[in-house]
Each structure stands twice: as structure tokens, then as C-alpha cells.
Coordinates of C-alpha atoms in Angstrom, one line a residue:
Chain A
X1 CA 99.3 60.5 118.4
X2 CA 96.1 58.8 119.4
X3 CA 94.6 62.3 120.1
X4 CA 95.6 63.6 116.7
X5 CA 94.0 60.5 115.0
X6 CA 90.9 61.0 117.1
X7 CA 90.7 64.6 116.1
X8 CA 91.2 63.8 112.4
X9 CA 88.5 61.2 112.6
X10 CA 86.1 63.7 114.3
X11 CA 86.9 66.3 111.6
X12 CA 86.2 63.8 108.9
X13 CA 82.9 62.8 110.5
X14 CA 82.0 66.5 110.8
X15 CA 82.8 67.0 107.2
X16 CA 80.7 64.1 106.2
X17 CA 77.8 65.4 108.2
X18 CA 78.2 68.8 106.7
X19 CA 78.4 67.3 103.2
X20 CA 75.2 65.2 103.8
X21 CA 73.3 68.2 105.2
X22 CA 74.0 70.4 102.2
X23 CA 73.3 67.4 99.9
X24 CA 69.9 67.0 101.5
X25 CA 69.2 70.7 101.3
X26 CA 70.2 70.7 97.6
X27 CA 68.1 67.7 96.7
X28 CA 65.0 69.2 98.5
X29 CA 65.7 72.4 96.6
X30 CA 66.1 74.6 99.7
X31 CA 69.5 75.4 98.4
X32 CA 70.0 75.6 94.7
X33 CA 73.6 76.2 93.9
X34 CA 77.0 75.1 95.0
X35 CA 78.6 78.5 94.8
X36 CA 79.5 78.3 98.5
X37 CA 82.1 75.6 97.9
X38 CA 83.6 77.4 94.8
X39 CA 83.9 80.6 96.8
X40 CA 85.7 78.7 99.6
X41 CA 88.2 77.5 97.1
X42 CA 88.7 81.0 95.6
X43 CA 88.9 82.7 99.0
X44 CA 91.3 80.3 100.6
X45 CA 93.6 80.3 97.5
X46 CA 93.6 84.2 97.4
X47 CA 94.3 84.2 101.2
X48 CA 97.5 82.2 100.5
X49 CA 98.7 85.0 98.3
X50 CA 97.2 88.1 100.1
X51 CA 97.0 86.9 103.6
X52 CA 99.9 84.5 104.2
X53 CA 102.5 85.8 101.8
X54 CA 101.4 89.5 102.1
X55 CA 101.4 90.1 98.3
X56 CA 98.4 92.1 97.5
X57 CA 96.9 90.6 94.4
X58 CA 93.8 91.9 92.7
X59 CA 93.9 89.6 89.7
X60 CA 92.3 86.5 91.0
X61 CA 89.4 86.7 88.6
X62 CA 91.9 86.6 85.8
X63 CA 93.3 83.3 87.0
X64 CA 89.8 82.0 87.5
X65 CA 88.9 83.0 83.9
X66 CA 91.9 81.1 82.5
X67 CA 90.8 78.0 84.4
X68 CA 87.2 78.5 83.3
X69 CA 88.0 78.9 79.6
X70 CA 90.6 76.2 79.4
X71 CA 88.4 73.6 81.1
X72 CA 85.4 74.6 79.0
X73 CA 87.5 74.1 75.8
X74 CA 88.5 70.7 77.0
X75 CA 85.0 69.4 77.9
X76 CA 82.8 71.4 75.5
X77 CA 85.0 71.8 72.4
X78 CA 87.2 68.7 72.7
X79 CA 84.7 66.4 74.5
X80 CA 87.3 65.1 77.0
X81 CA 86.4 64.1 80.6
X82 CA 85.7 66.6 83.4
X83 CA 88.4 65.6 85.9
X84 CA 91.0 66.2 83.1
X85 CA 89.4 69.6 82.4
X86 CA 89.7 70.5 86.1
X87 CA 93.3 69.5 86.3
X88 CA 94.3 71.3 83.0
X89 CA 92.3 74.3 84.0
X90 CA 94.2 74.5 87.3
X91 CA 97.6 73.9 85.6
X92 CA 97.1 76.5 82.9
X93 CA 96.1 79.1 85.6
X94 CA 99.1 78.0 87.6
X95 CA 101.4 78.5 84.6
X96 CA 99.8 82.0 84.1
X97 CA 100.5 82.6 87.8
X98 CA 104.2 81.8 87.2
X99 CA 104.4 84.0 84.1
X100 CA 102.7 86.9 85.8
X101 CA 104.3 86.3 89.2
X102 CA 108.0 86.3 88.2
X103 CA 108.1 89.8 86.7
X104 CA 105.5 91.5 88.8
X105 CA 106.5 90.3 92.2
X106 CA 109.4 92.6 92.1
X107 CA 106.8 95.2 92.9
X108 CA 105.3 95.8 96.3
X109 CA 102.1 96.8 98.0
X110 CA 99.8 99.0 96.0
X111 CA 101.9 98.8 92.8
X112 CA 101.6 95.0 92.8
X113 CA 97.9 95.4 93.4
X114 CA 97.4 97.6 90.4
X115 CA 99.6 95.5 88.2
X116 CA 97.8 92.3 89.0
X117 CA 94.5 94.1 88.4
X118 CA 96.0 95.1 85.1
X119 CA 97.0 91.5 84.2
X120 CA 93.5 90.4 85.1
X121 CA 92.1 93.0 82.7
X122 CA 94.5 92.0 80.0
X123 CA 93.5 88.4 80.3
X124 CA 89.9 89.6 80.0
X125 CA 90.6 91.7 76.9
X126 CA 92.4 88.7 75.3
X127 CA 89.4 86.4 75.8
X128 CA 87.2 89.3 74.6
X129 CA 89.0 89.3 71.3
X130 CA 89.4 85.6 70.8
X131 CA 86.7 84.3 68.4
X132 CA 87.4 80.7 69.3
X133 CA 85.9 81.2 72.7
X134 CA 83.1 83.4 71.5
X135 CA 84.5 86.9 72.0
X136 CA 82.3 89.2 74.0
X137 CA 79.3 86.9 73.9
X138 CA 81.3 84.1 75.6
X139 CA 80.9 80.4 75.5
X140 CA 77.5 78.9 76.1
X141 CA 76.3 75.4 76.3
X142 CA 79.0 74.2 78.6
X143 CA 77.9 70.9 80.1
X144 CA 76.9 71.0 83.7
X145 CA 79.3 68.6 85.4
X146 CA 79.8 70.5 88.6
X147 CA 77.8 69.2 91.5
X148 CA 78.0 69.4 95.2
X149 CA 80.1 66.2 95.5
X150 CA 82.8 67.6 93.2
X151 CA 82.8 71.0 94.7
X152 CA 82.8 69.8 98.3
X153 CA 85.6 67.4 98.0
X154 CA 87.7 69.7 95.9
X155 CA 87.2 72.4 98.5
X156 CA 88.3 70.0 101.3
X157 CA 91.4 69.0 99.3
X158 CA 92.2 72.7 98.6
X159 CA 91.9 73.6 102.2
X160 CA 93.9 70.7 103.4
X161 CA 96.7 71.2 100.8
X162 CA 96.9 74.9 101.5
X163 CA 96.9 74.4 105.2
X164 CA 99.6 71.9 105.0
X165 CA 101.6 74.1 102.7
X166 CA 101.3 77.0 105.2
X167 CA 102.4 74.7 108.1
X168 CA 105.4 73.5 106.1
X169 CA 108.8 75.2 106.0
X170 CA 107.8 76.7 102.6
X171 CA 104.7 78.3 104.2
X172 CA 106.8 79.6 107.1
X173 CA 109.0 81.3 104.6
X174 CA 105.9 82.9 103.0
X175 CA 104.7 84.1 106.4
X176 CA 108.2 85.5 107.1
X177 CA 108.0 87.4 103.8
X178 CA 104.7 88.8 104.9
X179 CA 106.0 90.0 108.2
X180 CA 109.1 91.7 106.8
X181 CA 110.4 91.1 103.3
X182 CA 113.8 92.7 103.8
X183 CA 114.4 90.9 107.0
X184 CA 113.3 87.6 105.4
X185 CA 115.7 88.2 102.5
X186 CA 118.6 88.9 104.9
X187 CA 117.9 85.7 106.7
X188 CA 118.6 83.9 103.4
X189 CA 115.1 83.3 102.2
X190 CA 114.8 83.5 98.4
X191 CA 111.8 85.9 98.5
X192 CA 111.2 85.8 94.7
X193 CA 111.0 82.0 94.7
X194 CA 108.6 81.8 97.6
X195 CA 106.4 84.6 96.4
X196 CA 106.2 83.1 93.0
X197 CA 105.4 79.7 94.5
X198 CA 102.6 81.1 96.6
X199 CA 101.3 83.0 93.6
X200 CA 101.4 79.9 91.5
X201 CA 99.6 77.7 94.0
X202 CA 97.0 80.4 94.5
X203 CA 96.5 80.7 90.8
X204 CA 96.3 76.9 90.4
X205 CA 93.4 76.6 92.8
X206 CA 91.8 79.8 91.4
X207 CA 91.9 78.0 88.0
X208 CA 90.2 74.9 89.5
X209 CA 87.6 77.2 91.1
X210 CA 87.1 78.8 87.7
X211 CA 86.7 75.4 86.0
X212 CA 84.1 74.4 88.6
X213 CA 82.4 77.8 88.0
X214 CA 82.3 77.3 84.3
X215 CA 80.7 73.9 84.5
X216 CA 78.2 75.1 87.0
X217 CA 76.8 78.0 85.0
X218 CA 76.4 76.7 81.4
X219 CA 77.7 80.0 80.1
X220 CA 80.9 82.0 80.7
X221 CA 81.7 85.5 79.4
X222 CA 84.8 87.6 79.7
X223 CA 82.7 90.2 81.7
X224 CA 82.0 87.6 84.4
X225 CA 85.6 87.7 85.3
X226 CA 86.2 91.4 85.5
X227 CA 87.8 93.0 88.5
X228 CA 84.5 93.2 90.3
X229 CA 84.8 89.5 90.7
X230 CA 88.3 89.9 92.1
X231 CA 86.9 92.4 94.6
X232 CA 84.2 89.9 95.6
X233 CA 86.8 87.3 96.5
X234 CA 88.9 90.0 98.2
X235 CA 86.0 91.0 100.4
X236 CA 85.7 87.4 101.5
X237 CA 89.4 87.2 102.4
X238 CA 89.5 90.6 104.1
X239 CA 86.3 90.0 106.1
X240 CA 87.5 86.7 107.3
X241 CA 90.9 87.9 108.2
X242 CA 94.1 88.1 106.1
X243 CA 96.0 85.1 107.2
X244 CA 93.2 82.9 108.6
X245 CA 92.0 79.9 106.5
X246 CA 89.0 79.3 108.7
X247 CA 88.2 83.0 108.6
X248 CA 88.2 82.8 104.8
X249 CA 86.0 79.7 104.8
X250 CA 83.5 81.2 107.2
X251 CA 83.3 84.5 105.4
X252 CA 83.1 82.8 102.0
X253 CA 80.1 80.8 103.2
X254 CA 78.5 83.9 104.9
X255 CA 79.0 86.1 101.9
X256 CA 77.6 83.5 99.5
X257 CA 74.4 83.5 101.5
X258 CA 74.4 87.3 101.4
X259 CA 74.9 87.0 97.6
X260 CA 72.1 84.5 97.3
X261 CA 69.7 86.7 99.3
X262 CA 70.5 89.8 97.3
X263 CA 70.8 88.2 93.9
X264 CA 68.3 90.5 92.3
X265 CA 69.9 93.6 93.8
X266 CA 73.5 93.6 92.5
X267 CA 74.1 97.2 93.4
X268 CA 72.8 96.9 96.9
X269 CA 75.0 93.8 97.4
X270 CA 78.1 95.7 96.3
X271 CA 77.1 98.6 98.6
X272 CA 76.9 96.2 101.5
X273 CA 80.3 94.6 100.5
X274 CA 81.8 98.1 100.3
X275 CA 80.5 99.2 103.7
X276 CA 81.6 95.9 105.2
X277 CA 85.1 96.4 103.8
X278 CA 85.3 100.0 105.1
X279 CA 83.9 99.2 108.6
X280 CA 86.1 96.1 109.0
X281 CA 89.2 98.1 108.0
X282 CA 88.3 101.0 110.3
X283 CA 87.5 99.0 113.3
X284 CA 89.2 95.7 112.9
X285 CA 91.8 96.0 110.2
X286 CA 93.0 92.4 110.7
X287 CA 89.6 91.0 109.7
X288 CA 87.1 89.2 111.9
X289 CA 89.4 86.3 112.6
X290 CA 92.7 88.1 112.4
X291 CA 95.3 85.4 111.9
X292 CA 93.7 83.0 114.3
X293 CA 92.3 79.7 113.3
X294 CA 89.5 77.6 114.7
X295 CA 90.8 74.4 116.0
X296 CA 89.0 71.5 117.6
X297 CA 91.6 71.2 120.4
X298 CA 91.0 74.7 121.6
X299 CA 87.2 74.3 121.3
X300 CA 87.3 71.1 123.4
X301 CA 89.5 72.7 126.0
X302 CA 87.0 75.5 126.4
X303 CA 84.2 73.1 126.2
X304 CA 82.4 74.9 123.4
X305 CA 80.4 73.5 120.6
X306 CA 82.3 72.3 117.6
X307 CA 81.6 73.5 114.1
X308 CA 81.3 71.3 111.1
X309 CA 83.5 73.2 108.7
X310 CA 86.6 73.2 110.9
X311 CA 89.4 71.5 109.2
X312 CA 92.2 72.2 111.6
Chain B
X1 CA 97.8 111.6 57.4
X2 CA 94.3 113.1 57.9
X3 CA 93.3 110.2 60.2
X4 CA 96.5 110.5 62.1
X5 CA 96.0 114.2 62.9
X6 CA 92.4 113.6 63.7
X7 CA 93.2 110.9 66.1
X8 CA 96.0 113.0 67.5
X9 CA 93.6 115.8 68.3
X10 CA 91.1 113.4 69.8
X11 CA 93.9 111.8 71.8
X12 CA 95.0 115.2 73.1
X13 CA 91.5 116.1 74.2
X14 CA 91.0 112.8 75.9
X15 CA 94.6 113.1 77.3
X16 CA 93.9 116.4 78.9
X17 CA 91.0 114.9 80.7
X18 CA 93.2 112.0 81.9
X19 CA 95.8 114.5 82.9
X20 CA 93.3 116.4 85.1
X21 CA 92.4 113.2 86.9
X22 CA 96.0 112.0 87.0
X23 CA 97.0 115.2 88.8
X24 CA 94.7 114.2 91.7
X25 CA 96.2 110.7 91.9
X26 CA 99.7 112.0 91.7
X27 CA 99.2 114.7 94.4
X28 CA 97.5 112.3 96.8
X29 CA 100.1 109.6 96.2
X30 CA 102.9 112.1 96.6
X31 CA 101.6 113.2 99.9
X32 CA 100.1 110.0 101.4
X33 CA 101.6 107.2 99.4
X34 CA 98.1 106.0 98.8
X35 CA 96.4 105.0 95.5
X36 CA 93.1 106.7 96.0
X37 CA 90.9 104.2 94.1
X38 CA 87.9 106.4 94.8
X39 CA 89.3 109.2 92.7
X40 CA 87.7 108.0 89.5
X41 CA 84.4 107.9 91.3
X42 CA 84.8 111.5 92.5
X43 CA 85.2 112.4 88.9
X44 CA 81.9 110.6 88.2
X45 CA 80.2 112.6 91.0
X46 CA 81.6 115.8 89.5
X47 CA 80.2 114.8 86.1
X48 CA 76.8 114.2 87.6
X49 CA 76.8 117.4 89.6
X50 CA 77.6 119.3 86.4
X51 CA 74.8 117.4 84.6
X52 CA 72.2 118.2 87.3
X53 CA 73.4 121.8 87.5
X54 CA 73.0 122.4 83.8
X55 CA 69.9 120.3 83.1
X56 CA 67.7 121.0 86.1
X57 CA 69.0 124.3 87.4
X58 CA 69.9 125.7 83.9
X59 CA 73.2 127.0 85.0
X60 CA 75.7 128.0 82.4
X61 CA 79.0 126.3 81.8
X62 CA 81.2 128.2 84.3
X63 CA 78.7 128.1 87.2
X64 CA 78.0 124.4 86.8
X65 CA 81.7 123.7 86.5
X66 CA 82.3 125.6 89.8
X67 CA 79.4 123.9 91.5
X68 CA 80.8 120.5 90.4
X69 CA 84.2 121.4 91.7
X70 CA 82.7 122.4 95.0
X71 CA 80.7 119.2 95.5
X72 CA 83.6 117.0 94.5
X73 CA 85.9 118.9 96.7
X74 CA 83.6 118.5 99.7
X75 CA 83.2 114.8 98.9
X76 CA 87.0 114.3 98.6
X77 CA 87.7 116.0 101.9
X78 CA 85.0 114.0 103.6
X79 CA 86.3 110.7 102.3
X80 CA 89.7 111.6 103.5
X81 CA 88.5 112.6 106.9
X82 CA 86.2 109.6 107.5
X83 CA 87.9 106.8 105.7
X84 CA 91.6 107.4 105.3
X85 CA 92.6 109.6 108.2
X86 CA 91.9 107.1 111.0
X87 CA 94.0 104.5 109.1
X88 CA 97.0 106.7 108.3
X89 CA 99.2 105.0 110.8
X90 CA 98.0 101.5 110.0
X91 CA 99.3 99.2 107.3
X92 CA 99.2 100.5 103.7
X93 CA 97.2 97.5 102.7
X94 CA 94.3 98.4 105.0
X95 CA 94.1 102.0 103.5
X96 CA 94.2 100.4 100.1
X97 CA 91.3 98.1 100.9
X98 CA 89.4 101.0 102.4
X99 CA 90.0 103.0 99.2
X100 CA 88.6 100.0 97.2
X101 CA 85.6 100.0 99.5
X102 CA 84.9 103.7 99.1
X103 CA 85.2 103.3 95.4
X104 CA 82.7 100.4 95.3
X105 CA 80.4 102.4 97.6
X106 CA 80.3 105.4 95.4
X107 CA 79.8 103.3 92.2
X108 CA 77.0 101.2 93.5
X109 CA 75.6 103.9 95.7
X110 CA 75.5 105.9 92.5
X111 CA 73.6 103.1 90.7
X112 CA 71.1 102.9 93.5
X113 CA 70.5 106.7 93.8
X114 CA 71.0 107.8 90.2
X115 CA 69.8 104.5 88.5
X116 CA 72.3 102.7 86.2
X117 CA 70.9 104.4 83.0
X118 CA 73.1 106.4 80.8
X119 CA 72.2 110.1 80.9
X120 CA 72.6 112.4 77.9
X121 CA 74.5 115.5 78.8
X122 CA 72.9 118.8 77.6
X123 CA 74.5 120.5 74.7
X124 CA 76.1 123.4 76.5
X125 CA 78.0 124.4 73.4
X126 CA 76.5 124.1 69.9
X127 CA 79.1 122.0 68.1
X128 CA 81.1 124.0 65.5
X129 CA 84.0 122.6 63.6
X130 CA 86.9 124.7 62.6
X131 CA 89.2 123.7 59.8
X132 CA 92.8 124.7 59.2
X133 CA 95.2 124.0 56.3
X134 CA 92.5 123.0 53.8
X135 CA 90.8 120.7 56.2
X136 CA 93.8 118.7 57.3
X137 CA 93.3 119.8 60.8
X138 CA 89.7 120.0 62.1
X139 CA 89.0 120.8 65.6
X140 CA 85.6 121.3 67.4
X141 CA 84.8 124.0 69.8
X142 CA 84.3 121.4 72.5
X143 CA 87.8 120.3 72.1
X144 CA 89.0 123.9 72.3
X145 CA 87.1 124.3 75.5
X146 CA 88.7 121.2 76.9
X147 CA 92.2 122.4 76.0
X148 CA 91.6 125.9 77.4
X149 CA 90.0 124.7 80.6
X150 CA 92.7 122.1 81.2
X151 CA 95.5 124.5 80.6
X152 CA 93.9 127.1 83.0
X153 CA 93.6 124.4 85.6
X154 CA 97.1 123.1 85.2
X155 CA 98.6 126.6 85.3
X156 CA 96.5 127.4 88.3
X157 CA 97.7 124.3 90.0
X158 CA 101.4 125.2 89.3
X159 CA 100.8 128.6 90.8
X160 CA 99.2 127.1 93.9
X161 CA 102.0 124.6 94.4
X162 CA 105.0 126.8 93.7
X163 CA 103.8 130.3 94.7
X164 CA 101.6 129.9 97.8
X165 CA 102.3 129.0 101.3
X166 CA 99.9 126.0 101.3
X167 CA 101.7 124.8 98.2
X168 CA 105.0 125.0 100.0
X169 CA 103.4 123.0 102.9
X170 CA 102.3 120.3 100.4
X171 CA 105.7 120.0 98.9
X172 CA 107.2 119.8 102.4
X173 CA 104.8 117.1 103.5
X174 CA 105.3 115.0 100.4
X175 CA 109.1 115.1 101.0
X176 CA 109.0 114.2 104.6
X177 CA 105.8 114.4 106.7
X178 CA 107.6 114.1 110.0
X179 CA 110.1 116.7 109.3
X180 CA 107.4 119.0 108.0
X181 CA 105.4 118.5 111.2
X182 CA 108.5 119.5 113.2
X183 CA 108.8 122.7 111.2
X184 CA 105.2 123.6 112.1
X185 CA 103.3 122.4 109.1
X186 CA 99.8 121.3 109.9
X187 CA 99.9 117.9 108.1
X188 CA 96.2 117.1 108.5
X189 CA 95.2 120.4 106.9
X190 CA 97.7 120.0 104.1
X191 CA 96.4 116.5 103.3
X192 CA 92.8 117.7 103.3
X193 CA 93.8 120.5 101.0
X194 CA 95.5 118.1 98.7
X195 CA 92.4 116.0 98.5
X196 CA 90.3 119.1 97.9
X197 CA 92.4 120.3 94.9
X198 CA 92.7 116.8 93.5
X199 CA 88.9 116.2 93.7
X200 CA 88.1 119.6 92.2
X201 CA 90.3 118.8 89.3
X202 CA 88.6 115.5 88.9
X203 CA 85.3 117.2 88.8
X204 CA 86.5 119.5 86.0
X205 CA 87.5 116.4 84.1
X206 CA 84.1 114.9 84.7
X207 CA 82.2 118.0 83.4
X208 CA 84.5 118.1 80.3
X209 CA 83.9 114.4 79.6
X210 CA 80.2 115.0 79.8
X211 CA 80.5 117.8 77.3
X212 CA 82.8 115.9 75.0
X213 CA 81.0 112.5 75.0
X214 CA 77.5 113.7 75.8
X215 CA 76.8 110.7 78.1
X216 CA 77.5 109.9 81.7
X217 CA 76.6 106.9 84.0
X218 CA 77.5 105.9 87.5
X219 CA 80.2 103.5 86.5
X220 CA 81.9 105.9 84.2
X221 CA 84.7 106.5 86.7
X222 CA 86.2 103.1 86.8
X223 CA 88.1 102.9 83.5
X224 CA 89.2 106.6 83.3
X225 CA 90.2 106.3 86.9
X226 CA 92.4 103.4 86.3
X227 CA 93.8 104.9 83.1
X228 CA 94.5 108.2 84.9
X229 CA 96.4 106.2 87.5
X230 CA 98.4 104.5 84.7
X231 CA 99.1 108.0 83.3
X232 CA 100.3 109.1 86.7
X233 CA 102.6 106.1 86.9
X234 CA 103.8 106.6 83.4
X235 CA 104.9 110.1 84.2
X236 CA 106.3 109.2 87.5
X237 CA 103.8 109.1 90.4
X238 CA 104.1 112.1 92.7
X239 CA 105.5 114.3 90.0
X240 CA 103.1 116.9 88.7
X241 CA 104.5 117.6 85.3
X242 CA 104.8 113.9 84.9
X243 CA 101.0 113.4 85.4
X244 CA 100.3 116.0 82.7
X245 CA 102.6 114.5 80.2
X246 CA 101.6 110.9 81.1
X247 CA 97.9 111.8 80.7
X248 CA 98.4 113.4 77.3
X249 CA 100.5 110.4 76.2
X250 CA 97.9 107.9 77.4
X251 CA 95.2 109.8 75.6
X252 CA 97.1 109.9 72.3
X253 CA 98.2 106.2 72.5
X254 CA 94.6 105.2 73.2
X255 CA 93.2 107.3 70.4
X256 CA 95.8 105.8 68.0
X257 CA 95.1 102.3 69.1
X258 CA 91.3 102.7 68.5
X259 CA 91.9 104.6 65.3
X260 CA 94.3 102.1 63.7
X261 CA 93.6 98.9 65.5
X262 CA 90.5 97.8 67.4
X263 CA 88.9 99.8 70.1
X264 CA 88.5 96.4 71.9
X265 CA 92.2 96.4 72.5
X266 CA 92.3 99.9 74.0
X267 CA 92.0 98.9 77.7
X268 CA 94.4 96.0 77.2
X269 CA 97.0 98.3 75.7
X270 CA 96.7 100.8 78.6
X271 CA 97.3 98.1 81.2
X272 CA 100.2 96.7 79.1
X273 CA 101.8 100.2 79.2
X274 CA 101.4 100.2 83.0
X275 CA 103.1 96.8 83.3
X276 CA 105.9 97.6 81.0
X277 CA 106.6 100.9 82.8
X278 CA 106.5 99.3 86.2
X279 CA 108.9 96.6 85.1
X280 CA 111.3 98.7 83.2
X281 CA 111.3 102.0 85.0
X282 CA 109.0 101.9 88.0
X283 CA 109.7 105.5 88.8
X284 CA 108.1 106.6 85.6
X285 CA 109.4 108.8 82.8
X286 CA 110.2 111.8 85.0
X287 CA 111.2 109.9 88.1
X288 CA 114.6 109.6 89.7
X289 CA 115.6 106.3 91.2
X290 CA 115.5 106.2 94.9
X291 CA 117.5 103.5 96.6
X292 CA 115.6 101.4 99.1
X293 CA 116.6 101.8 102.6
X294 CA 116.3 99.2 105.3

């Protein structure tokens, strides 16, 4: 018990240090955006669906756009406070997750992938044709509320909640579904319920990620959330390892740096992503981390250096 | 009435193009159970090969079409050999992710090599309009070319699949790869051949689109690729006549939606069709229900 408390304290201190380092880098303008944290939220939430529950979703950008637009309407159009916007953004994306999840989770594998992609595109087309949110030109003038403090702590909360979900009996059911859906069902697991649950939670956090994204960039357009965005997030999840939270966190941070470095060369960046995806799949299909997690305990046992962003 | 027929003819020409791409999807899916996401980009490569052949080498329609088919065929076979074959025994998700990777690579590699600008396709055929029944039906010679070429390709495909030995092997592998292997079918060669035919058909579609719309760009493969996939699902994926009918239907529906509604809703409607089909009759219009075995 004492050991666990000590570990938690260490993790918390590590997080504070990490938070402070980035805050200093941001205030000295060495770093200039907080996309890293938003990407962590998106990657971890997609990993819950794709990695832990084994439901291959390509519609994450769609959920993100729902969160982004709803929250922008709340702060920008209605003038309500930002925390409320975050919450409502997440909830509306979660509701969309339920609505999309229940019918489409009857499908499996590549069919599900293409259906979720289709749903993402339909959401995009709906925003494209809604004059209230600016149609194709999008909403501009969204107040910039997102800062490192918000992003960091929401990312931490997301990771902790999703990690605890996975370690709960609910999460175990999700992993059972990933391993073998038919077997899980015959063991009495209500697969539709757990798949929808994972889908909804994933969508909820994607919505919050979208809300943070909207309030970071001043402008959102339907085009921002096309399926290229979903592929971006997918690359993070796949690279880090389908089924590893720390893997997703690390690869989200790594790919955000790649993104920042290659900001002016969008095509080159996508080529690199594509080659990464292919190479990882050919030589290490389980992703860099596989289903393993970093944990302080193991690190201390091996006597290696600890890393700041470990949350286990 | 006039608009309706006009849109119907537009839809059928667009639909024949979708059908040609959908055939590739459906054959590859039938044989490997893989959505070849890169298929739309092979179609793009075909279109560009045709463009370069006719603009810079001044080849006629038939030679540039054949050249485009050859290049796409080689590309398709290479992709299968390099990216998909090593993963054939691994999980389906990893092949799917690889396919997405290949697709992104071709699209963005295309942007880097060919520049993102939209190219104007050369006018291979001077446009003529033919009217029938006092102008109720008008059809351009480009549309006639599209119909004729697609029909030749589809008939050719039927002949290959039902009259030749390799066609028999393809049917055997798609029914049961292991049993086919036991009967002495070379599965690897059959899969390569399937990719070759599918990619060549996509190239034909690419050249036809270039002629029809006069413009091509490196990202042109994304949407038609997805829509052709939807067409394949609509007809029943793995079923060749299904892909043809599905493609034509998709083309017509899309033309009618843009003709009567808003062209902005076009893509949304296609995806809605996909979702409705998957939810109501996942095996598609022509598919039979197969019971899932444990």
C-alpha cells in the first residue's frame, strides 16, 4: 500500500515537472502550440476503441468535429463559459458515438472501418451544408481559451480515466472482445453493450479533444476534420501499439514533433506517416510497444531511468 | 423529363467508370478478403500515365490506354508483392492498415512528384453531341466511348473469369484458398493475376475520367475509390455482376442527387447508401446470406 502511494506521488511529481518544463518552453516561445496534449487525448481515446476493444474505427475526426463545433457554438455563439463548452462538446460527441455505435457495431473488421469512415464523412457533409456554422468556410473568430494548463490536465484526466476503465471489469470485457468476439459472447459477455460503451467513451474524449482543438486555432472548417485527420490519429495509435496507452502517448508526442518540423511540407509528412505505417505493419505489426505499458515498478526493478509521462 | 434523361445518361457514364473501379475492389476482396484502399490511387496513376502518354508522347487513345493499363498493372502487382503478401497470414487489421499506408503513400508521393496542381487532359476526341428523339436524348461522343470501352472491358473480364484456366483458378481461390492449393492451384500467382486485372481496369477508368472531365490531380483517387468500394458493397462484394450493377446504380443516384438536389450532398448520400446497405443487407443486392461459423 505504502509502495503504491509512493509510486503515485512520484508519478504526480513527474507530471508536475513535465508540466512545468513545457510551460517554460511555451512561455519562452521555444514551443508554440499545445497540439501535443490534444493529440495524446485523441490517440488514447482512439486506442480504447481500436486497440483495446478491437473495433477498427476510422471516424475519430468525425467525433472530434462534433465536439469542436458544439463547443464553438457554446462559447462563440452563445457566450457561455469554456468548461461548459468542453463538457457539452464531449457529451454531444459521446451521444453521436452511441447513435453511430449501436447500428454499426454489428459489423466487423474492414466493414466497420469503412462504415465509421462513412459516418465521419457524413458528419463533415452535414457541417458543410449548415449555414449556422458557416458552411464550407467554417467558423472563425472562436476565442482562444485553450492553453497548456487546460490541455495538460485534461490529457492527464483522460489517460487516468481510460486506464482505470481498461483495468476495470468493463475494460476486461472489452479486451476479451478484442481477443475473440465469439468466445467472449459465449462466455456471457454482452458484446454489443461493451463495444458501444467503448465507442461512446472514445467518442466523448474525441469530442473534448475537438473542443480543445477548436479553441486553440481560432478557426474550424469541415475540411479540417476529413478522414486524413482520422488517419493522422490512427497513425499515432498504430505506431505506438494497438493496446498500449503509454505507446499511444509516446507516439502522439513523437508524431506531434514530426508534424511541427514538417508543417510546411504537408505531403512529405503524409509520405513519412505512410511509410511508417507500412514499415511498422510489415516488421512489427503490433506497433512499437505492442500491448505493453511502461510502469515505474518495472523501471525501478531494472534500475533504469524513469520517464516523466508515465502514468502507470 | 429532359433533365432526368440528361442526368440519367451522365449517371450511367459516371457509373460505368465506378463499375470499372469496383470490379477491381470486388475481385481483390473476393480472393483475399481485403479492402484494397490503394485501389483508388492505382486509378489515379492510370489517369496520369494516360495523360503523360497522350500529352508528351502524343500517343493515340488506344496506345495510351494500353500503356496506362500496363503501368497500373505493374504497380498493382508490386504493391501486392511488397506490402500485402508478407502480411497474408497476419491479422486482417494489419493488412488493412498497410493498405491505408500504401494509399497515403501514393497520394502524397503523387503530390510530391507530380505537384498538387490540376492538369488539363488533352482533348483526344473533339466533342460532338448526338441528339435523338427531337433532342430529348443527347449524348456526347465521349460518353459513347466510355460506354463502349467499359462494355468491352466487362465482357473481356467475364470471358477471362469463366472461360480461361486462370479464371477458374481465381474462382477456386476465392471459394476456398486452402482447398484450391490442395488441388494444385498456385495461389500466389492467382492473387497476383487478380491484382493485375483489377489494376488494369482501374487504369481504364482513370483514362476515361480524364477524357470525360478533362482534369486530373494526385488526390483524384480518394473519392471515386471510396465510391467504387461502396458500389462493390452495394452489389455484393466479391460478386462481379454485382459490382457492375452497383457501379451503375451509384453513378445514376449520384447524378440525380446533384441534378435535383445539391452537389454538396453527393458524397454524403453515397456514404448513407453504404451504411443503409450494410445495416439492412450486408451481403449486398446480389449476395446470399452466409451463416457465420464458429
